[in-house]
PDB file of C-alpha atoms in Angstrom:
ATOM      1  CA  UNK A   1       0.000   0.000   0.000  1.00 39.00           C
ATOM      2  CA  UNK A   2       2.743   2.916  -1.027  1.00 38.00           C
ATOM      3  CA  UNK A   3       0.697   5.969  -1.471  1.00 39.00           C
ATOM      4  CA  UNK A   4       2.554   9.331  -1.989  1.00 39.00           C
ATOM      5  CA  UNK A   5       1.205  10.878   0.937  1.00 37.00           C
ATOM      6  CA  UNK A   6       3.694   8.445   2.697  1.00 37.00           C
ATOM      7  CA  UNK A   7       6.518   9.604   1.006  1.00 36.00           C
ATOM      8  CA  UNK A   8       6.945   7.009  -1.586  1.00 36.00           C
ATOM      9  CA  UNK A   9       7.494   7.560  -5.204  1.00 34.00           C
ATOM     10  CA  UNK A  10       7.108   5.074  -8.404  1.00 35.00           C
ATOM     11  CA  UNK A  11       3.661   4.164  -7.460  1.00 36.00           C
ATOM     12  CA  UNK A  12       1.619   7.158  -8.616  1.00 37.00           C
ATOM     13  CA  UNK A  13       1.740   5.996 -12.300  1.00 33.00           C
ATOM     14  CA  UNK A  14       0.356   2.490 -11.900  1.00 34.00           C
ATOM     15  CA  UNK A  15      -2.075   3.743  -9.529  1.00 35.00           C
ATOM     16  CA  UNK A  16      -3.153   6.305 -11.795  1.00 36.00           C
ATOM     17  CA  UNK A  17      -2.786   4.691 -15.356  1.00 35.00           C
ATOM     18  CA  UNK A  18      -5.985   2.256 -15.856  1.00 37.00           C
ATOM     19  CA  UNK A  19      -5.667   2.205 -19.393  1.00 36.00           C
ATOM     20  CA  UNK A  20      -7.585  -1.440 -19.120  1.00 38.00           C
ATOM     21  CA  UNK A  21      -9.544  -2.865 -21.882  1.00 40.00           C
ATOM     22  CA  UNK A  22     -13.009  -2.887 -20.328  1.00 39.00           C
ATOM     23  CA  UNK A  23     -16.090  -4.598 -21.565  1.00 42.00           C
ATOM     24  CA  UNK A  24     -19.353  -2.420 -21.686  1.00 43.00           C
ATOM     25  CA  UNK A  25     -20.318  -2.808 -17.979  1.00 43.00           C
ATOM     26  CA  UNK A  26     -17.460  -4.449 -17.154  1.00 44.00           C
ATOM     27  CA  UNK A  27     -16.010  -3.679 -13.355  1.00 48.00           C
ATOM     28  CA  UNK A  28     -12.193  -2.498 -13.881  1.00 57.00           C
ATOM     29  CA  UNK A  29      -8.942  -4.435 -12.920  1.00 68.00           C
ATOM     30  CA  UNK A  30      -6.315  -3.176 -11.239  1.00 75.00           C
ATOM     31  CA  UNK A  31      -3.048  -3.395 -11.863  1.00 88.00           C
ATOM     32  CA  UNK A  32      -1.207  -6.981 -10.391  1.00 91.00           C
ATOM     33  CA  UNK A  33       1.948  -4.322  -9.545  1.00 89.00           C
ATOM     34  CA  UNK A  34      -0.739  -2.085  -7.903  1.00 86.00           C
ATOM     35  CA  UNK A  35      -2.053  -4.861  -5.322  1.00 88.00           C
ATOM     36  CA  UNK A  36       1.422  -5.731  -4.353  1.00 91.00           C
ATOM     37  CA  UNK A  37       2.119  -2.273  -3.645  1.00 89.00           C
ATOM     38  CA  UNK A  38      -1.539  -2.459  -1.412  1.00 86.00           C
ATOM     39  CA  UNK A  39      -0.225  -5.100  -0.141  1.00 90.00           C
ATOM     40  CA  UNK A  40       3.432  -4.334   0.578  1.00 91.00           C
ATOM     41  CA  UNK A  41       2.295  -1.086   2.458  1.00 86.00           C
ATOM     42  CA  UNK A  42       0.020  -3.571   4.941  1.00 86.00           C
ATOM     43  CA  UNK A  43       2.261  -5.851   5.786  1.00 91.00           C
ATOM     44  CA  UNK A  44       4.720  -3.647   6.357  1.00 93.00           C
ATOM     45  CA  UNK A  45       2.465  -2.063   8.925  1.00 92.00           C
ATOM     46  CA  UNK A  46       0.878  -5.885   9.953  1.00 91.00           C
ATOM     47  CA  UNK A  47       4.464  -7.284  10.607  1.00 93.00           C
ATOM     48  CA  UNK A  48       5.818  -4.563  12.705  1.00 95.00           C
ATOM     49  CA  UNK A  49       2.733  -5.550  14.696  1.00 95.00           C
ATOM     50  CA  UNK A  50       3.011  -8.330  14.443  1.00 91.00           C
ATOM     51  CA  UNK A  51       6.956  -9.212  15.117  1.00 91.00           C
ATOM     52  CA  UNK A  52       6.181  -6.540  18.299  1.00 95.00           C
ATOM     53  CA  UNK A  53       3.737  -8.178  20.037  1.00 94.00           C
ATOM     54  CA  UNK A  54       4.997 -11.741  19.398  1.00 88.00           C
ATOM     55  CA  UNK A  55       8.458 -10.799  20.292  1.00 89.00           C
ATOM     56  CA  UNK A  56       6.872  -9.225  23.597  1.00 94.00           C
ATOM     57  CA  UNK A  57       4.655 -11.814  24.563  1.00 93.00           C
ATOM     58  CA  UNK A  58       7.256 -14.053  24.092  1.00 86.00           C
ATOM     59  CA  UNK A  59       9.930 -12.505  26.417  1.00 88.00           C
ATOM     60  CA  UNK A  60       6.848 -11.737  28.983  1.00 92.00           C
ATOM     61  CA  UNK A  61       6.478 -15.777  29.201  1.00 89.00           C
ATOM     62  CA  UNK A  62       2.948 -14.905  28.200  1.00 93.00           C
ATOM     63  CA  UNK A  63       0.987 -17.617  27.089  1.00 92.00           C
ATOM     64  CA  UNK A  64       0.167 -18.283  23.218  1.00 91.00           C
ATOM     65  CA  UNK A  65      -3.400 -16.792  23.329  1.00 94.00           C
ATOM     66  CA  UNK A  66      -2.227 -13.573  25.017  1.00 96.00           C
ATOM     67  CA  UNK A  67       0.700 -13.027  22.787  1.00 93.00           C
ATOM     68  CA  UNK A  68      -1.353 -13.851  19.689  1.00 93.00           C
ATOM     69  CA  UNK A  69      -3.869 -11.388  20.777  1.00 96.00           C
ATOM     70  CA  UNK A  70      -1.061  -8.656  21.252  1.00 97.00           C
ATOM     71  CA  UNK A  71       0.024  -9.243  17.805  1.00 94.00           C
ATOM     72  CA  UNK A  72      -3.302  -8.901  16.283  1.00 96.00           C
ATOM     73  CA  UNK A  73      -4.210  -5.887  17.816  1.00 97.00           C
ATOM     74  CA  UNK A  74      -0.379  -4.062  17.279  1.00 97.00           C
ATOM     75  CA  UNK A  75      -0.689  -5.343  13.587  1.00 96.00           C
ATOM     76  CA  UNK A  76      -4.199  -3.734  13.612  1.00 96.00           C
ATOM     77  CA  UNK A  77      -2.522  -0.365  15.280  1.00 96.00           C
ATOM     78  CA  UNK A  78       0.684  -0.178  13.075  1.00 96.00           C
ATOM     79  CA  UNK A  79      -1.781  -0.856   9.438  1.00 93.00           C
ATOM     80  CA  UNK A  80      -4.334   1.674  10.297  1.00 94.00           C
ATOM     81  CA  UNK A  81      -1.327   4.127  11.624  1.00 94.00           C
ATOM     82  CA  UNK A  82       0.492   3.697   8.589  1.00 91.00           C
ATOM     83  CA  UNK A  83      -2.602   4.742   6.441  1.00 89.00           C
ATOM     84  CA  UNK A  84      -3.352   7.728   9.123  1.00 91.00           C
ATOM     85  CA  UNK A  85       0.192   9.059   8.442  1.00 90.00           C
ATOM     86  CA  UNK A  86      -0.108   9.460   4.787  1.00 85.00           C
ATOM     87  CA  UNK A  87      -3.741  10.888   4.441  1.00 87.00           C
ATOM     88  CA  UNK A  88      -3.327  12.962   7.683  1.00 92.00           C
ATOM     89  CA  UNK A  89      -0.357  14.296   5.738  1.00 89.00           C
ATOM     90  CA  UNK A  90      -2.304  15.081   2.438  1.00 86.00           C
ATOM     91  CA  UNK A  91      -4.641  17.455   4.194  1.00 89.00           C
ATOM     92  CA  UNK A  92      -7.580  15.161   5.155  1.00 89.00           C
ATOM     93  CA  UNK A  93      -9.218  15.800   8.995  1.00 92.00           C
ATOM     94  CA  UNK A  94      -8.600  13.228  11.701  1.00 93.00           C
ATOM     95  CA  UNK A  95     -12.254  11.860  11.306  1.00 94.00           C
ATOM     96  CA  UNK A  96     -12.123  11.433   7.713  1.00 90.00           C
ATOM     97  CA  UNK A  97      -8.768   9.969   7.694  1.00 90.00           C
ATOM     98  CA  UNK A  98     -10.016   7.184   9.877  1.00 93.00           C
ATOM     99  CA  UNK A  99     -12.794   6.668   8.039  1.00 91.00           C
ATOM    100  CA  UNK A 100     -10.270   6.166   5.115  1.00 88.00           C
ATOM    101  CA  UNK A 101      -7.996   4.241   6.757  1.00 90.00           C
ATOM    102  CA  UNK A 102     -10.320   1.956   8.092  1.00 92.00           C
ATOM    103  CA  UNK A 103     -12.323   1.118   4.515  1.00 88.00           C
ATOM    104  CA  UNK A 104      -8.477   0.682   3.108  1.00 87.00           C
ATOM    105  CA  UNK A 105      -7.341  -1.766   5.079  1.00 91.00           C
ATOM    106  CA  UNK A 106      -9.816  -3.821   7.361  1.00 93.00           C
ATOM    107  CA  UNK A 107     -10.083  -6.182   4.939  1.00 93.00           C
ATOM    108  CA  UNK A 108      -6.533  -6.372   3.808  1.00 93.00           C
ATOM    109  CA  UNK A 109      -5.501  -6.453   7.832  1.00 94.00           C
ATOM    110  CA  UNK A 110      -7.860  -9.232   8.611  1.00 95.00           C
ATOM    111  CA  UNK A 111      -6.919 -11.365   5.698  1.00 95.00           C
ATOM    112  CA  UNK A 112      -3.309 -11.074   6.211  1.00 94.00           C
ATOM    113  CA  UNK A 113      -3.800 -11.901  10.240  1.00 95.00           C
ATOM    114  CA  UNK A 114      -5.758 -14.693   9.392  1.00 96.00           C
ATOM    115  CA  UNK A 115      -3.455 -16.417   7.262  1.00 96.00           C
ATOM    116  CA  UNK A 116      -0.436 -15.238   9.145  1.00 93.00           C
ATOM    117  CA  UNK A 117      -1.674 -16.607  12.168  1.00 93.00           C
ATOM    118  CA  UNK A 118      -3.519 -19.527  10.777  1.00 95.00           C
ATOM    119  CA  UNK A 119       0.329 -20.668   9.685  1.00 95.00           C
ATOM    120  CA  UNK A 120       1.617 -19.832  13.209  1.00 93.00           C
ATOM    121  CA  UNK A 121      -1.166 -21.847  14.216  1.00 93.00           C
ATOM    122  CA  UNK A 122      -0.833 -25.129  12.429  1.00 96.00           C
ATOM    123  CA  UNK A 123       3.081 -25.489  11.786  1.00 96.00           C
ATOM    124  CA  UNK A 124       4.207 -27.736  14.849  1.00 96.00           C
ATOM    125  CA  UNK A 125       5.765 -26.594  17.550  1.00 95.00           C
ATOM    126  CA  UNK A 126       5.585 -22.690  16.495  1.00 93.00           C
ATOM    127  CA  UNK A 127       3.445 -21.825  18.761  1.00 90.00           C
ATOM    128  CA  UNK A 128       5.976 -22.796  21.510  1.00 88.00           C
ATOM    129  CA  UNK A 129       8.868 -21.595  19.882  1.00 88.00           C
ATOM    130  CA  UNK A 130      10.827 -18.715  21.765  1.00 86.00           C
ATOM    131  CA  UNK A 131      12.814 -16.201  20.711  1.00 85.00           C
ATOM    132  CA  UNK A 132      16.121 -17.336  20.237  1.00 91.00           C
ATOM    133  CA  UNK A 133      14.819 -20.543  18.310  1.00 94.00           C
ATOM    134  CA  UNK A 134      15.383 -20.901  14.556  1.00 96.00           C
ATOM    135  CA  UNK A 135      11.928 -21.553  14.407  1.00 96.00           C
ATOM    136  CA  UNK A 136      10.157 -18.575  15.915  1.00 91.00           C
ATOM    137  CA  UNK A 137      11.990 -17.055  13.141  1.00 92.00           C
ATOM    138  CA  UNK A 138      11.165 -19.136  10.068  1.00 96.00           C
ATOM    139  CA  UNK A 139       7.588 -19.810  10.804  1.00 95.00           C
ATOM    140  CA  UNK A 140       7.141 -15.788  11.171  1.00 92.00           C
ATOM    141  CA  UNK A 141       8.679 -15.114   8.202  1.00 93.00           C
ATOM    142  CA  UNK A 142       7.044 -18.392   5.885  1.00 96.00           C
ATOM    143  CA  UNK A 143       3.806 -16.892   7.177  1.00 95.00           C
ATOM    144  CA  UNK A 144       4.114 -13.093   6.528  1.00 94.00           C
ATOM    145  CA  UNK A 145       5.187 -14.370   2.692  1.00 95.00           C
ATOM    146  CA  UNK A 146       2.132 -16.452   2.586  1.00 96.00           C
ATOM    147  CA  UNK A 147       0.359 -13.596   3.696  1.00 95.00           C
ATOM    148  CA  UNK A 148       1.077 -11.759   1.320  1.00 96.00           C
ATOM    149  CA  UNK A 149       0.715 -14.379  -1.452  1.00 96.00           C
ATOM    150  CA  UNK A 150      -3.178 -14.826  -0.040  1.00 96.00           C
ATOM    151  CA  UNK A 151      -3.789 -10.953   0.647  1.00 94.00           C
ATOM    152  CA  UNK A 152      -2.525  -9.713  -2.757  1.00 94.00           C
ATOM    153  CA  UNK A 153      -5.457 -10.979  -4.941  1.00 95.00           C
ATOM    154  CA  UNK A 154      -7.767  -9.582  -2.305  1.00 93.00           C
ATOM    155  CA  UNK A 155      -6.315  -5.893  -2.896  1.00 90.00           C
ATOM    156  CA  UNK A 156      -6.663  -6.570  -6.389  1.00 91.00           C
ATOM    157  CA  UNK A 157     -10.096  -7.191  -6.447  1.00 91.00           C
ATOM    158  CA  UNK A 158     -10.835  -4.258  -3.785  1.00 88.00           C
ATOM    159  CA  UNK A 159      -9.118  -1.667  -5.538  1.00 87.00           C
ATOM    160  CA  UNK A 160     -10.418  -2.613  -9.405  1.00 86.00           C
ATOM    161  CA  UNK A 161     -13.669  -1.972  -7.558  1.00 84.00           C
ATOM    162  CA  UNK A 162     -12.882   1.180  -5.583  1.00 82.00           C
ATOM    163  CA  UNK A 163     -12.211  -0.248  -2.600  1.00 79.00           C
ATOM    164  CA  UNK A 164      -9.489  -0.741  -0.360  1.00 75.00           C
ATOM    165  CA  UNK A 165      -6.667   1.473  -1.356  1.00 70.00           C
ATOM    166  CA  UNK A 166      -8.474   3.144  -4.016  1.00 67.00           C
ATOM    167  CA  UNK A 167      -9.932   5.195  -1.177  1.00 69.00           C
ATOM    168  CA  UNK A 168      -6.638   5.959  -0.139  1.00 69.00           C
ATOM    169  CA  UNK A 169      -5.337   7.147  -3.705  1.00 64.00           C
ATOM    170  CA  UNK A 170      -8.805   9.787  -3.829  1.00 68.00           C
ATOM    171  CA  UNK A 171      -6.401  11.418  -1.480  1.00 64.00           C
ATOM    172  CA  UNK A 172      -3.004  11.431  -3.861  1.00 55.00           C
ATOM    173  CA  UNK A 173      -2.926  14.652  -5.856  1.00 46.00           C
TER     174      UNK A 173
END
């Protein structure tokens, strides 16, 4: 989700450039590069999250439902903040730009913790794994790729529709 209101550049153009061959009443497609972007910019935010609160509830000795929780919420936090930033920046009052950043990326957030977690979840011995384990590390990382694999087509759809970032890039001038 690079947006220039966060600073970015390069993105602008894709975002921008739906020269798409549409059929008569046809919805548009976005752009595959365009998703990934999406989709870049919320994991970024979704792994700080998430590495925070996993990484904390794992030197706490917390238990896995607690530290799981941690990480949702934080990956919640640092998407939505990320978002905030960059349409806060372009002008847009704090109860708009929530509004904004919360039709961006709910649904990109959600998908992403649900397969990130869902990975955590089911690969043996994860959930146990602590921080200075080989493990802890891989199983983070295979599941914030899968993520991202899962989440990309989502944005895809969202934002050929006018959803998701497409709010976000009303905002982009």
């Amino acid at each position: 989700m690079e947006h220039h209101a966060h600073g970015h550049t390069g993105h602008g153009a894709t975002v921008h450039a739906h020269e798409h061959q549409h059929q008569p009443g046809a919805a548009p497609s976005a752009p595959w590069a365009t998703a990934a972007q999406a989709t870049l910019h919320c994991l970024t935010g979704c792994a700080i999250g998430e590495v925070l609160g996993m990484v904390v509830g794992t030197a706490l000795e917390w238990g896995n439902l607690p530290t799981t929780v941690l990480a949702i919420v934080l990956a919640f936090f640092f998407g939505y903040s990320l978002t905030l930033r960059g349409v806060l920046r372009a002008g847009v009052g704090l109860r708009a730009a929530v509004r904004v950043a919360l039709a961006a990326d709910t649904l990109s957030i959600a998908v992403m913790e649900l397969i990130d977690n869902g990975v955590i979840a089911l690969w043996p011995r994860a959930m146990d794994a602590g921080l200075a384990d080989a493990l802890f590390w891989v199983s983070l990382a295979v599941s914030l790729v899968l993520a991202f694999l899962v989440t990309t087509p989502v944005n895809k759809w969202m934002i050929g529709r006018g959803k998701g970032h497409a709010v976000v890039h009303r905002y982009h001038h």
